[in-house]
Structure formats: C-alpha cells, structure tokens
Amino acid sequence: SDLVSDAAAAARVEWREERDAAAYDAFVAFRRSRGFVDHLRECMARGDVVRVRSGEFAAVGAVVDLGTDLVAVRNDGAARIDVRVDGGVPLAVEILARHAGAGRAGAGRGGGFAARLLELEYSDAAVHVWVVGEREPLTGRIEIGSDVVVVNGPAASWVVPLWTGLAVQPASTS
C-alpha cells in the first residue's frame, strides 16, 4: 500500500509539473503574440496615462481611442491628439501612471489616421499637424489628397506626404 501511495504521490507531482509547464508555455505564447496596439488597448482599458514619443514630439494623456493605425490621447481639458502608429513612424509609448483614471472598453472606432484626417478636414477648423522629425506643428485648415495633406496656414501652405504625418490635433479646444 505504501508503494502504491508513493507511486500515486509521484504521479501527482509529475502531473502538476506538466500542468505548470503547459500553463507557462501558453502564457509565453500569449505574451509573444501581443502587438503594439494590443498593449495600447490594455492601457486604454486600465485608464493609464501615457507619453507617446517620436523624436522631439511627445503627447501625454489617457488613451481615449484606437484605430487601425492610430492612437488618440487626451489630457485633462485639452483636445485629443491623434498619433499615427504604423511601421513608418518610430514611436515609443511610456506608461506614466497605471489605473490613473476611468478605463475605456472596446477597440475604438475602428477608423485609421486617414479617416481622422478626413474628419478634421470636414470640420473646416484649424488643425495642428506634426510632421516626423519636426518639433513644432504646422497649423491651418487641411485638405486631404490621395497621399498628401495640404496645410493652409495664415501665411503659408505646406504639402505634406501622408507617410510623414505623425500627429494631428484640433487647434482650438472649444
């Protein structure tokens, strides 16, 4: 009976070790399958405050929306800033405070950076447009072409290829 009991105990230990190894392998597979937008979705769900950085550009706030290739952040009282998040823009997202506010559920509107540009164009309001590598935004009303954003400012107009557009924000918070 002791021999059977010892064999049963050894089998239980072996079974637990196999179960723990399988659980760990599943966790590692899950962790490795997660992409950039998956991490941003978690930040949005938790209500984290983040800093989205690219070169000298930085946007700080809670993640309030996600699209196919954009993340929108909003700081208290400020207009949302929509940042392009695709392979063409070098970005880093720093989590400044976890669970800092009310989280948001869902995946966002599902639109992308180009859809947000169209929305801002239709509003006919002035927009800040940050270009990759530049610290200061271009500001003016925007017109969207097939692969460009034309920013019509008070003193000048700029033609910006879409692939160099980094972020947009309504120029007025009112």
XYZ file of N, CA and C in Angstrom:
522
model
N 0.822 -1.193 0.000
C 0.000 0.000 0.000
C 0.866 1.257 0.000
N 1.991 1.236 0.733
C 2.897 2.391 0.718
C 3.498 2.595 -0.665
N 3.782 1.481 -1.339
C 4.354 1.555 -2.676
C 3.357 2.209 -3.641
N 2.081 1.836 -3.535
C 1.036 2.427 -4.377
C 0.850 3.889 -4.015
N 0.858 4.198 -2.741
C 0.699 5.571 -2.275
C 1.851 6.442 -2.759
N 3.079 5.910 -2.670
C 4.246 6.666 -3.152
C 4.173 6.877 -4.661
N 3.752 5.864 -5.384
C 3.621 5.965 -6.838
C 2.550 6.984 -7.206
N 1.450 6.996 -6.463
C 0.375 7.965 -6.725
C 0.857 9.388 -6.436
N 1.577 9.564 -5.336
C 2.108 10.890 -4.991
C 3.085 11.366 -6.061
N 3.943 10.473 -6.522
C 4.905 10.829 -7.562
C 4.180 11.191 -8.856
N 3.120 10.467 -9.175
C 2.345 10.757 -10.384
C 1.668 12.121 -10.281
N 1.148 12.452 -9.078
C 0.518 13.765 -8.880
C 1.537 14.883 -9.039
N 2.735 14.698 -8.497
C 3.791 15.709 -8.622
C 4.149 15.892 -10.094
N 4.304 14.774 -10.790
C 4.656 14.837 -12.216
C 3.537 15.510 -13.011
N 2.286 15.184 -12.688
C 1.149 15.801 -13.378
C 1.120 17.313 -13.137
N 1.345 17.752 -11.868
C 1.368 19.187 -11.550
C 2.493 19.891 -12.299
N 3.668 19.273 -12.363
C 4.789 19.873 -13.079
C 4.480 20.016 -14.564
N 3.864 18.999 -15.159
C 3.482 19.063 -16.569
C 2.425 20.143 -16.801
N 1.442 20.219 -15.888
C 0.390 21.239 -15.992
C 0.992 22.634 -15.868
N 1.894 22.828 -14.904
C 2.535 24.129 -14.722
C 3.379 24.498 -15.943
N 4.095 23.537 -16.503
C 4.909 23.792 -17.693
C 4.020 24.164 -18.876
N 2.903 23.459 -19.035
C 1.977 23.766 -20.130
C 1.358 25.147 -19.947
N 1.006 25.501 -18.713
C 0.444 26.829 -18.440
C 1.473 27.913 -18.740
N 2.709 27.686 -18.351
C 3.766 28.661 -18.616
C 3.994 28.797 -20.123
N 4.019 27.682 -20.838
C 4.190 27.728 -22.289
C 3.052 28.500 -22.950
N 1.826 28.306 -22.467
C 0.675 29.047 -23.005
C 0.814 30.535 -22.721
N 1.273 30.886 -21.521
C 1.479 32.291 -21.171
C 2.534 32.921 -22.075
N 3.640 32.235 -22.294
C 4.704 32.755 -23.152
C 4.185 32.928 -24.581
N 3.425 31.967 -25.086
C 2.866 32.076 -26.440
C 1.925 33.278 -26.528
N 1.086 33.478 -25.509
C 0.183 34.633 -25.478
C 0.982 35.929 -25.475
N 1.970 36.022 -24.607
C 2.780 37.241 -24.483
C 3.468 37.565 -25.808
N 3.966 36.564 -26.486
C 4.673 36.784 -27.750
C 3.735 37.100 -28.906
N 2.479 36.779 -28.761
C 1.526 37.056 -29.834
C 0.987 38.482 -29.776
N 1.228 39.193 -28.674
C 0.676 40.534 -28.489
C 1.494 41.569 -29.238
N 0.792 42.441 -29.938
C 1.441 43.504 -30.691
C 1.316 44.851 -30.000
N 1.815 45.859 -30.677
C 1.844 47.223 -30.159
C 0.443 47.715 -29.805
N -0.509 47.531 -30.726
C -1.874 48.002 -30.486
C -2.523 47.228 -29.336
N -2.160 45.958 -29.145
C -2.688 45.187 -28.012
C -2.275 45.827 -26.685
N -1.034 46.257 -26.609
C -0.568 46.933 -25.392
C -1.312 48.255 -25.186
N -1.524 49.000 -26.273
C -2.262 50.261 -26.166
C -3.706 50.020 -25.740
N -4.316 48.932 -26.229
C -5.684 48.592 -25.842
C -5.755 48.328 -24.333
N -4.747 47.648 -23.795
C -4.695 47.421 -22.343
C -4.586 48.743 -21.590
N -3.743 49.648 -22.096
C -3.610 50.972 -21.467
C -4.950 51.696 -21.463
N -5.681 51.608 -22.571
C -6.989 52.259 -22.668
C -7.965 51.631 -21.677
N -7.969 50.315 -21.579
C -8.904 49.625 -20.681
C -8.609 49.942 -19.219
N -7.341 50.111 -18.879
C -6.974 50.396 -17.484
C -7.120 51.863 -17.112
N -7.148 52.756 -18.105
C -7.173 54.181 -17.810
C -5.786 54.738 -17.542
N -4.765 54.127 -18.145
C -3.390 54.578 -17.942
C -3.145 55.940 -18.566
N -2.232 56.696 -17.975
C -1.710 57.917 -18.584
C -0.397 57.541 -19.248
N -0.267 57.899 -20.522
C 0.910 57.515 -21.296
C 1.557 58.743 -21.933
N 2.806 58.579 -22.321
C 3.501 59.572 -23.138
C 3.869 58.869 -24.438
N 3.342 59.373 -25.551
C 3.670 58.845 -26.867
C 4.770 59.744 -27.427
N 5.912 59.136 -27.729
C 7.070 59.933 -28.173
C 7.562 59.479 -29.534
N 7.989 60.466 -30.293
C 8.663 60.217 -31.564
C 9.600 61.388 -31.794
N 10.889 61.147 -31.674
C 11.842 62.246 -31.795
C 11.571 63.285 -30.722
N 11.409 64.524 -31.132
C 11.146 65.602 -30.172
C 9.662 65.783 -29.880
N 8.809 65.076 -30.588
C 7.360 65.154 -30.367
C 6.978 64.292 -29.174
N 6.068 64.793 -28.356
C 5.511 63.988 -27.263
C 4.062 64.412 -27.030
N 3.208 63.432 -26.793
C 1.809 63.673 -26.436
C 1.543 62.890 -25.158
N 1.005 63.567 -24.152
C 0.748 62.945 -22.856
C -0.748 62.966 -22.585
N -1.270 61.844 -22.110
C -2.668 61.787 -21.730
C -3.146 60.351 -21.627
N -4.427 60.221 -21.377
C -5.054 58.899 -21.327
C -5.376 58.456 -22.749
N -5.250 57.164 -23.003
C -5.623 56.624 -24.311
C -7.146 56.640 -24.374
N -7.697 57.398 -25.335
C -9.146 57.538 -25.430
C -9.732 56.883 -26.669
N -8.878 56.513 -27.611
C -9.390 55.866 -28.816
C -8.254 55.138 -29.508
N -8.603 54.074 -30.201
C -7.661 53.320 -31.025
C -8.297 53.080 -32.368
N -7.495 53.149 -33.400
C -7.960 52.822 -34.735
C -7.005 51.818 -35.346
N -7.180 51.574 -36.623
C -6.335 50.594 -37.285
C -4.873 51.006 -37.298
N -4.610 52.308 -37.341
C -3.223 52.780 -37.337
C -3.077 54.094 -36.572
N -3.907 54.275 -35.534
C -3.771 55.473 -34.719
C -4.107 55.184 -33.269
N -3.514 56.003 -32.411
C -3.884 56.029 -31.005
C -4.203 57.486 -30.684
N -5.291 57.697 -29.958
C -5.676 59.050 -29.561
C -5.480 59.178 -28.062
N -4.806 60.255 -27.655
C -4.623 60.531 -26.233
C -5.216 61.896 -25.932
N -5.698 62.027 -24.701
C -6.277 63.306 -24.277
C -5.833 63.577 -22.853
N -5.347 64.795 -22.643
C -5.000 65.259 -21.316
C -6.155 66.116 -20.830
N -6.360 66.193 -19.536
C -7.485 66.954 -18.989
C -7.583 68.337 -19.620
N -8.742 68.632 -20.194
C -9.011 69.950 -20.735
C -8.422 70.219 -22.109
N -7.650 69.319 -22.656
C -7.029 69.547 -23.960
C -7.771 68.762 -25.032
N -7.639 69.234 -26.252
C -8.199 68.481 -27.378
C -7.395 67.199 -27.560
N -8.041 66.184 -28.048
C -7.341 64.922 -28.268
C -6.276 65.093 -29.333
N -5.215 64.324 -29.194
C -4.153 64.277 -30.194
C -4.170 62.874 -30.789
N -4.272 62.802 -32.107
C -4.275 61.524 -32.805
C -2.882 61.284 -33.373
N -2.281 60.175 -32.980
C -0.917 59.858 -33.394
C -0.956 58.624 -34.287
N -0.264 58.708 -35.408
C -0.184 57.580 -36.335
C 0.710 56.506 -35.740
N 0.232 55.278 -35.722
C 1.009 54.159 -35.172
C 1.069 53.032 -36.197
N 1.912 53.226 -37.180
C 2.158 52.142 -38.121
C 3.667 51.983 -38.255
N 4.093 51.063 -39.059
C 5.510 50.766 -39.175
C 6.364 51.901 -39.696
N 5.755 52.925 -40.271
C 6.523 54.026 -40.842
C 6.903 55.113 -39.858
N 6.380 55.063 -38.655
C 6.644 56.115 -37.671
C 7.375 55.513 -36.473
N 8.577 56.006 -36.175
C 9.273 55.500 -34.986
C 8.627 56.060 -33.722
N 8.114 55.174 -32.875
C 7.390 55.587 -31.678
C 7.854 54.805 -30.460
N 7.651 55.422 -29.315
C 7.762 54.720 -28.037
C 6.628 55.229 -27.170
N 6.017 54.332 -26.429
C 4.950 54.713 -25.513
C 5.419 54.393 -24.102
N 5.460 55.421 -23.272
C 5.852 55.265 -21.872
C 4.590 55.298 -21.017
N 4.435 54.316 -20.158
C 3.292 54.303 -19.243
C 3.698 55.109 -18.024
N 3.071 56.275 -17.852
C 3.421 57.176 -16.758
C 2.682 56.833 -15.475
N 1.431 56.422 -15.594
C 0.626 56.093 -14.415
C -0.407 55.045 -14.806
N -0.355 53.912 -14.142
C -1.351 52.864 -14.391
C -2.617 53.159 -13.582
N -3.753 52.813 -14.153
C -5.053 52.955 -13.471
C -5.261 54.387 -12.972
N -4.856 55.377 -13.754
C -4.927 56.772 -13.319
C -6.322 57.365 -13.466
N -7.164 56.751 -14.267
C -8.500 57.287 -14.485
C -9.443 56.178 -14.882
N -10.600 56.589 -15.327
C -11.588 55.605 -15.773
C -11.116 54.974 -17.065
N -11.111 53.680 -17.109
C -10.721 52.974 -18.318
C -11.828 53.030 -19.351
N -11.480 52.658 -20.563
C -12.442 52.608 -21.652
C -12.427 51.207 -22.220
N -13.583 50.745 -22.587
C -13.693 49.409 -23.173
C -13.804 49.526 -24.681
N -13.596 48.431 -25.330
C -13.787 48.392 -26.768
C -12.512 48.685 -27.515
N -12.596 48.528 -28.805
C -11.424 48.683 -29.654
C -11.360 50.051 -30.297
N -12.247 50.945 -29.961
C -12.253 52.249 -30.601
C -13.164 52.251 -31.811
N -13.097 53.322 -32.569
C -13.997 53.491 -33.707
C -13.637 52.608 -34.885
N -12.430 52.105 -34.905
C -12.034 51.233 -35.995
C -11.496 51.973 -37.204
N -11.596 53.280 -37.228
C -11.030 54.047 -38.325
C -9.540 54.198 -38.149
N -8.922 54.781 -39.127
C -7.486 54.961 -39.056
C -7.106 56.425 -39.127
N -5.807 56.650 -39.308
C -5.270 58.003 -39.352
C -5.874 58.794 -40.514
N -5.974 58.173 -41.682
C -6.549 58.869 -42.837
C -8.007 59.243 -42.584
N -8.771 58.362 -41.926
C -10.171 58.664 -41.604
C -10.257 59.843 -40.644
N -9.346 59.907 -39.690
C -9.338 61.037 -38.750
C -8.991 62.330 -39.482
N -8.057 62.265 -40.424
C -7.728 63.452 -41.211
C -8.949 63.947 -41.979
N -9.701 63.025 -42.581
C -10.916 63.414 -43.308
C -11.933 64.060 -42.368
N -12.078 63.489 -41.188
C -12.998 64.054 -40.194
C -12.600 65.489 -39.855
N -11.304 65.707 -39.664
C -10.828 67.055 -39.337
C -10.953 67.995 -40.541
N -10.752 67.470 -41.749
C -10.937 68.302 -42.943
C -12.381 68.771 -43.039
N -13.324 67.853 -42.830
C -14.745 68.197 -42.932
C -15.180 69.194 -41.861
N -14.477 69.225 -40.733
C -14.826 70.179 -39.671
C -14.495 71.607 -40.080
N -13.619 71.766 -41.076
C -13.194 73.080 -41.588
C -12.586 73.953 -40.494
N -12.054 73.349 -39.474
C -11.392 74.090 -38.397
C -9.880 73.992 -38.577
N -9.167 74.897 -37.956
C -7.705 74.854 -37.999
C -7.213 73.627 -37.230
N -6.145 73.029 -37.741
C -5.605 71.789 -37.192
C -4.094 71.942 -37.044
N -3.545 71.410 -35.945
C -2.098 71.276 -35.806
C -1.713 69.955 -36.460
N -0.719 69.985 -37.336
C -0.221 68.772 -37.993
C 1.264 68.657 -37.672
N 1.630 67.616 -36.925
C 3.038 67.364 -36.637
C 3.601 66.457 -37.713
N 4.794 66.777 -38.180
C 5.475 66.010 -39.208
C 6.645 65.287 -38.537
N 6.902 64.065 -38.975
C 8.001 63.280 -38.414
C 9.289 64.104 -38.468
N 9.971 64.163 -37.337
C 11.256 64.857 -37.260
C 11.173 66.333 -36.918
N 9.978 66.884 -36.851
C 9.815 68.310 -36.546
C 9.244 68.495 -35.147
N 9.720 69.501 -34.444
C 9.241 69.771 -33.084
C 7.909 70.525 -33.099
N 7.811 71.535 -33.937
C 6.625 72.395 -33.962
C 5.648 71.931 -35.038
N 4.354 72.030 -34.756
C 3.375 71.610 -35.769
C 3.168 72.680 -36.834
N 2.662 72.249 -37.965
C 2.144 73.154 -38.982
C 0.686 73.380 -38.608
N 0.201 74.595 -38.738
C -1.167 74.870 -38.307
C -1.947 75.551 -39.423
N -3.142 75.052 -39.670
C -4.023 75.633 -40.661
C -5.157 74.674 -40.978
N -6.003 75.076 -41.899
C -7.057 74.186 -42.366
C -6.424 73.169 -43.308
N -6.946 71.949 -43.268
C -6.303 70.907 -44.061
C -7.176 70.442 -45.212
N -6.503 70.003 -46.278
C -7.136 69.369 -47.429
C -6.419 68.044 -47.628
N -7.191 66.987 -47.820
C -6.624 65.658 -47.957
C -6.630 65.254 -49.419
N -5.479 64.800 -49.907
C -5.364 64.243 -51.252
C -5.178 62.737 -51.148
N -4.828 62.103 -52.253
C -4.684 60.651 -52.236
C -3.536 60.201 -51.347
N -2.460 60.978 -51.298
C -1.324 60.613 -50.447
C -0.671 61.824 -49.797
N -1.433 62.931 -49.701
C -0.889 64.156 -49.102
C -1.909 64.821 -48.189
N -1.373 65.631 -47.298
C -2.168 66.561 -46.500
C -1.663 67.947 -46.868
N -2.543 68.810 -47.316
C -2.171 70.189 -47.575
C -2.624 70.991 -46.363
N -1.692 71.686 -45.742
C -1.986 72.511 -44.571
C -1.952 73.965 -45.030
N -3.117 74.616 -45.013
C -3.234 76.007 -45.443
C -3.234 76.911 -44.228
N -2.066 77.466 -43.921
C -1.919 78.355 -42.783
C -2.187 79.791 -43.180
N -2.145 80.694 -42.200
C -2.436 82.097 -42.500
C -1.381 82.752 -43.392
N -0.137 82.305 -43.311
C 0.930 82.940 -44.087
C 1.531 82.035 -45.145
N 1.289 80.732 -45.047
C 1.898 79.796 -45.995
C 1.056 78.536 -46.088
N 1.305 77.778 -47.140
C 0.691 76.456 -47.291
C 1.808 75.430 -47.403
N 1.571 74.263 -46.836
C 2.548 73.184 -46.876
C 1.888 71.950 -47.477
N 2.639 71.226 -48.294
C 2.187 69.958 -48.846
C 2.997 68.880 -48.139
N 2.287 68.020 -47.401
C 2.937 67.024 -46.547
C 2.543 65.628 -47.025
N 3.508 64.788 -47.418
C 3.154 63.401 -47.760
C 2.536 62.708 -46.542
N 1.473 61.946 -46.762
C 0.799 61.272 -45.647
C 1.760 60.437 -44.811
N 2.729 59.801 -45.453
C 3.627 58.917 -44.716
C 4.555 59.673 -43.780
N 4.636 61.023 -43.902
C 5.455 61.784 -42.954
C 4.608 62.440 -41.865
N 3.281 62.361 -42.001
C 2.403 62.917 -40.970
C 2.487 62.068 -39.712
N 2.710 62.707 -38.588
C 2.890 61.995 -37.328
C 1.656 62.084 -36.435
N 1.138 63.310 -36.278
C 0.015 63.503 -35.345
C -0.788 64.717 -35.777
N -2.058 64.713 -35.350
C -2.955 65.847 -35.621
C -3.753 66.155 -34.359
N -4.137 67.437 -34.249
C -4.950 67.887 -33.125
C -5.717 69.129 -33.561
N -7.006 69.203 -33.241
C -7.716 70.458 -33.495
C -6.978 71.614 -32.820
N -6.846 72.732 -33.528
C -6.084 73.863 -32.990
C -6.797 74.547 -31.842
N -8.120 74.406 -31.766
C -8.892 75.021 -30.698
C -9.574 73.931 -29.884
N -9.577 74.091 -28.563
C -10.249 73.105 -27.703
C -11.701 73.445 -27.484
N -12.171 74.555 -28.041
C -13.566 74.946 -27.821
C -14.488 74.294 -28.810
